[in-house]
CSV table of C-alpha atoms in Angstrom, one decimal:
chain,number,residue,atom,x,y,z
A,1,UNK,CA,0.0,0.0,0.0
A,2,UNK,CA,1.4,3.0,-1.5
A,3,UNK,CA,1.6,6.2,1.3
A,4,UNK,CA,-1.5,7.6,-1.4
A,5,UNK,CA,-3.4,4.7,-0.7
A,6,UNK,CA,-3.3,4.7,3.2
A,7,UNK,CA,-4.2,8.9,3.2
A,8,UNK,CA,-7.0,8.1,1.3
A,9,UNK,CA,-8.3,5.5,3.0
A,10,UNK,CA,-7.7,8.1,6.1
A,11,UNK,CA,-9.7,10.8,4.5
A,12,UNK,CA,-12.9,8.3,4.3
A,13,UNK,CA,-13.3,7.9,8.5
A,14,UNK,CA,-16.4,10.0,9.5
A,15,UNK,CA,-14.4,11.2,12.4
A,16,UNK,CA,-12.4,13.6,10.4
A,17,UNK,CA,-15.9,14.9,9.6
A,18,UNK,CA,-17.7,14.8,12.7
A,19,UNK,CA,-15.0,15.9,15.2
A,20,UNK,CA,-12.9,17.9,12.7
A,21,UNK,CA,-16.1,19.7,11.0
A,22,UNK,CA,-14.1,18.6,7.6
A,23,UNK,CA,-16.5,18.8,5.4
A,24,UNK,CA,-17.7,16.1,2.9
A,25,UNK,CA,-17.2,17.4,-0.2
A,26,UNK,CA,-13.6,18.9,0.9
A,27,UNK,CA,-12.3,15.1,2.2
A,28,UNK,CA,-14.2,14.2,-1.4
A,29,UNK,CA,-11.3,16.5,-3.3
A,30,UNK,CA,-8.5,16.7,-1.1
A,31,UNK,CA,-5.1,15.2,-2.9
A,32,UNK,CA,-2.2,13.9,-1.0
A,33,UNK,CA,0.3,16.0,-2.7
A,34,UNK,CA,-1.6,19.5,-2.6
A,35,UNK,CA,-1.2,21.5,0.6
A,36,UNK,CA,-4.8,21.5,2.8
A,37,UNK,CA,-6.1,24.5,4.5
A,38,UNK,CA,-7.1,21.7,7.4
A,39,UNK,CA,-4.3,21.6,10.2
A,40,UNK,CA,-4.9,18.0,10.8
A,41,UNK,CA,-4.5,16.8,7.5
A,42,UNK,CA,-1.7,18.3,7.2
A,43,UNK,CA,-0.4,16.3,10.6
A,44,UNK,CA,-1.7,12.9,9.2
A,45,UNK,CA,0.5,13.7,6.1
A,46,UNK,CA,3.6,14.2,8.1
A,47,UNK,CA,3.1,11.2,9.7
A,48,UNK,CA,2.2,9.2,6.9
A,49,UNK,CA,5.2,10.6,5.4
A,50,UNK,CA,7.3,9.9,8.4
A,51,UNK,CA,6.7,6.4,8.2
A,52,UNK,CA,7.2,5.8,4.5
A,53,UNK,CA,10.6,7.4,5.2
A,54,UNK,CA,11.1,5.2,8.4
A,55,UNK,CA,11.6,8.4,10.1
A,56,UNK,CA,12.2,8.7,14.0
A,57,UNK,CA,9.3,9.2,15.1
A,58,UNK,CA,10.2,12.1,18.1
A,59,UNK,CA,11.6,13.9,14.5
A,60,UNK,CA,8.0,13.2,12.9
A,61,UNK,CA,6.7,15.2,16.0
A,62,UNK,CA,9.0,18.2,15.5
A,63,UNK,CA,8.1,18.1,12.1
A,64,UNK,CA,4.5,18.4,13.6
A,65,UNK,CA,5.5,20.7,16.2
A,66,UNK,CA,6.9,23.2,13.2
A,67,UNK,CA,3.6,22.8,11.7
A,68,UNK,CA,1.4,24.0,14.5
A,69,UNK,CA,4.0,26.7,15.4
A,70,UNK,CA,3.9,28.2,11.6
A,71,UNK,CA,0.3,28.7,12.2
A,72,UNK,CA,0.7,30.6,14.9
């Protein structure tokens, strides 16, 4: 399973709809490689990413760290 496959089959739990008030029709058209306006997509990138590059995962949390302090 490519790291494509697994975001998408992320995108299709209800939670990221219910608790994340993502709506339907933005999980419908988001793409892996385009950059999402949703903070938490972005975070399940990194760490999707993070594990396709067998990264460590306390670096996969800076990386998500740097993410939440550039929105800031």
């Amino acid at each position: 399973m490519t790291a494509e496959d697994i975001f998408d089959e992320i995108i299709k739990s209800p939670e990221l709809r219910d608790i994340f008030n993502i709506p339907q029709e933005v999980l419908d058209n988001l793409n892996y490689n385009e950059t999402s306006e949703y903070p938490v997509i972005e975070v399940i990138k990194a760490i999707i990413r993070g594990e396709e590059n067998h990264t460590d995962n306390s670096a996969i949390f800076r990386n998500i760290q740097n993410q939440i302090i550039q929105l800031g």
